Amino acid sequence: MKMYLVKIISVCLFSFMITACKTAPPDPETLPKDISERPADDESRKYDQAQLDLLKSAIDAEIAKEKCTDAKEWAFAPIGAKACGGPYSYIAYPKKSEASILAKLENFKNRMIAHNKKYNLTSDCMLPAEPVSIRCQAGKAVLVYP
């Protein structure tokens, strides 16, 4: 009786393994799409814009850690990218954090360029005025324009 039971269990397991191996792979059309492959619709544009806003907030937060007491310890750089080229503004940052902030500014610019292309955005193509210096006012760096 034991031998008979072992044979039945073996046959059942073997038949289960054969059927399990014959299942067809899933149809790629029914699988979830990667977010980068989603069509450019209003919802994905809002999501992408929110990601850009988070990057900008991270840059602002890093800069806000430093108090401006001496304008010579600060510099400025372009930020972002307009759809037809050039930055959309300028931002002041502490020189002691220059490497970190410039890397974040470059990443932000590149992501903004990709965003502009993905959604076929247009802009006014006017370049913002470039600041000539920085002054400290109430602990914050303020850009000085001509």
GROMACS .gro file of C-alpha atoms in nm:
model
  146
    1MET     CA    1   0.000   0.000   0.000
    2LYS     CA    2   0.286   0.239   0.081
    3MET     CA    3   0.449   0.178  -0.254
    4TYR     CA    4   0.120   0.240  -0.434
    5LEU     CA    5   0.074   0.573  -0.251
    6VAL     CA    6   0.431   0.683  -0.333
    7LYS     CA    7   0.373   0.605  -0.704
    8ILE     CA    8   0.050   0.808  -0.711
    9ILE     CA    9   0.215   1.106  -0.543
   10SER     CA   10   0.512   1.084  -0.781
   11VAL     CA   11   0.286   1.073  -1.086
   12CYS     CA   12   0.087   1.372  -0.958
   13LEU     CA   13   0.401   1.577  -0.891
   14PHE     CA   14   0.548   1.484  -1.229
   15SER     CA   15   0.230   1.580  -1.415
   16PHE     CA   16   0.211   1.907  -1.219
   17MET     CA   17   0.571   1.994  -1.312
   18ILE     CA   18   0.506   1.922  -1.681
   19THR     CA   19   0.196   2.142  -1.690
   20ALA     CA   20   0.367   2.421  -1.497
   21CYS     CA   21   0.652   2.430  -1.748
   22LYS     CA   22   0.414   2.457  -2.043
   23THR     CA   23   0.251   2.785  -1.937
   24ALA     CA   24   0.297   3.056  -2.196
   25PRO     CA   25   0.499   3.366  -2.110
   26PRO     CA   26   0.290   3.676  -2.033
   27ASP     CA   27   0.189   3.898  -2.321
   28PRO     CA   28   0.403   4.218  -2.308
   29GLU     CA   29   0.098   4.423  -2.400
   30THR     CA   30  -0.075   4.321  -2.076
   31LEU     CA   31   0.220   4.402  -1.848
   32PRO     CA   32   0.243   4.741  -1.672
   33LYS     CA   33   0.445   5.001  -1.863
   34ASP     CA   34   0.754   5.171  -1.727
   35ILE     CA   35   0.678   5.532  -1.636
   36SER     CA   36   0.927   5.657  -1.896
   37GLU     CA   37   0.728   5.473  -2.167
   38ARG     CA   38   0.396   5.627  -2.072
   39PRO     CA   39   0.243   5.850  -2.333
   40ALA     CA   40   0.286   6.222  -2.276
   41ASP     CA   41  -0.051   6.315  -2.127
   42ASP     CA   42  -0.165   6.573  -1.877
   43GLU     CA   43  -0.110   6.343  -1.577
   44SER     CA   44   0.245   6.248  -1.677
   45ARG     CA   45   0.328   6.613  -1.739
   46LYS     CA   46   0.209   6.702  -1.388
   47TYR     CA   47   0.420   6.419  -1.248
   48ASP     CA   48   0.729   6.530  -1.441
   49GLN     CA   49   0.677   6.891  -1.332
   50ALA     CA   50   0.648   6.778  -0.971
   51GLN     CA   51   0.982   6.597  -1.005
   52LEU     CA   52   1.142   6.917  -1.138
   53ASP     CA   53   0.990   7.110  -0.848
   54LEU     CA   54   1.143   6.862  -0.603
   55LEU     CA   55   1.488   6.908  -0.760
   56LYS     CA   56   1.453   7.287  -0.740
   57SER     CA   57   1.344   7.261  -0.376
   58ALA     CA   58   1.649   7.048  -0.295
   59ILE     CA   59   1.875   7.314  -0.449
   60ASP     CA   60   1.699   7.592  -0.260
   61ALA     CA   61   1.721   7.395   0.067
   62GLU     CA   62   2.096   7.340   0.030
   63ILE     CA   63   2.152   7.710  -0.040
   64ALA     CA   64   1.926   7.815   0.250
   65LYS     CA   65   2.150   7.631   0.497
   66GLU     CA   66   2.406   7.910   0.465
   67LYS     CA   67   2.357   8.265   0.592
   68CYS     CA   68   2.495   8.542   0.378
   69THR     CA   69   2.728   8.758   0.584
   70ASP     CA   70   2.996   8.835   0.323
   71ALA     CA   71   2.898   8.870  -0.043
   72LYS     CA   72   3.252   8.769  -0.148
   73GLU     CA   73   3.177   8.417  -0.023
   74TRP     CA   74   2.889   8.384  -0.268
   75ALA     CA   75   2.864   8.335  -0.645
   76PHE     CA   76   2.580   8.307  -0.894
   77ALA     CA   77   2.496   8.068  -1.177
   78PRO     CA   78   2.223   8.021  -1.435
   79ILE     CA   79   1.938   7.790  -1.340
   80GLY     CA   80   1.699   7.586  -1.551
   81ALA     CA   81   1.644   7.591  -1.925
   82LYS     CA   82   1.397   7.768  -2.145
   83ALA     CA   83   1.246   7.568  -2.429
   84CYS     CA   84   1.429   7.769  -2.695
   85GLY     CA   85   1.758   7.773  -2.506
   86GLY     CA   86   1.929   7.955  -2.224
   87PRO     CA   87   1.850   7.967  -1.852
   88TYR     CA   88   1.522   8.095  -1.716
   89SER     CA   89   1.691   8.272  -1.425
   90TYR     CA   90   2.002   8.305  -1.206
   91ILE     CA   91   2.060   8.184  -0.852
   92ALA     CA   92   2.309   8.279  -0.580
   93TYR     CA   93   2.493   8.005  -0.391
   94PRO     CA   94   2.770   7.982  -0.129
   95LYS     CA   95   3.112   7.920  -0.283
   96LYS     CA   96   3.198   7.660  -0.020
   97SER     CA   97   2.918   7.436  -0.158
   98GLU     CA   98   3.000   7.512  -0.520
   99ALA     CA   99   3.078   7.156  -0.640
  100SER     CA  100   2.761   7.009  -0.495
  101ILE     CA  101   2.531   7.290  -0.604
  102LEU     CA  102   2.673   7.319  -0.957
  103ALA     CA  103   2.622   6.943  -1.006
  104LYS     CA  104   2.260   6.978  -0.892
  105LEU     CA  105   2.210   7.280  -1.119
  106GLU     CA  106   2.346   7.082  -1.417
  107ASN     CA  107   2.116   6.789  -1.341
  108PHE     CA  108   1.820   7.024  -1.304
  109LYS     CA  109   1.902   7.194  -1.636
  110ASN     CA  110   1.933   6.862  -1.820
  111ARG     CA  111   1.607   6.730  -1.674
  112MET     CA  112   1.433   7.055  -1.769
  113ILE     CA  113   1.566   7.034  -2.127
  114ALA     CA  114   1.431   6.678  -2.153
  115HIS     CA  115   1.096   6.793  -2.006
  116ASN     CA  116   1.070   7.075  -2.258
  117LYS     CA  117   1.141   6.839  -2.548
  118LYS     CA  118   0.910   6.563  -2.423
  119TYR     CA  119   0.611   6.798  -2.405
  120ASN     CA  120   0.705   7.018  -2.704
  121LEU     CA  121   0.701   7.328  -2.486
  122THR     CA  122   0.773   7.674  -2.616
  123SER     CA  123   0.899   7.982  -2.438
  124ASP     CA  124   0.940   8.354  -2.499
  125CYS     CA  125   1.309   8.305  -2.599
  126MET     CA  126   1.408   8.618  -2.406
  127LEU     CA  127   1.725   8.569  -2.206
  128PRO     CA  128   1.704   8.685  -1.845
  129ALA     CA  129   1.931   8.968  -1.737
  130GLU     CA  130   2.257   8.845  -1.590
  131PRO     CA  131   2.337   8.976  -1.243
  132VAL     CA  132   2.652   9.184  -1.193
  133SER     CA  133   2.709   9.108  -0.825
  134ILE     CA  134   2.563   8.982  -0.501
  135ARG     CA  135   2.483   9.164  -0.177
  136CYS     CA  136   2.383   9.025   0.160
  137GLN     CA  137   2.051   9.143   0.294
  138ALA     CA  138   1.899   9.008   0.617
  139GLY     CA  139   2.117   8.696   0.597
  140LYS     CA  140   2.018   8.615   0.240
  141ALA     CA  141   2.212   8.656  -0.082
  142VAL     CA  142   2.044   8.899  -0.319
  143LEU     CA  143   2.140   8.924  -0.686
  144VAL     CA  144   2.224   9.275  -0.810
  145TYR     CA  145   2.126   9.359  -1.165
  146PRO     CA  146   2.257   9.645  -1.381
   0.00000   0.00000   0.00000
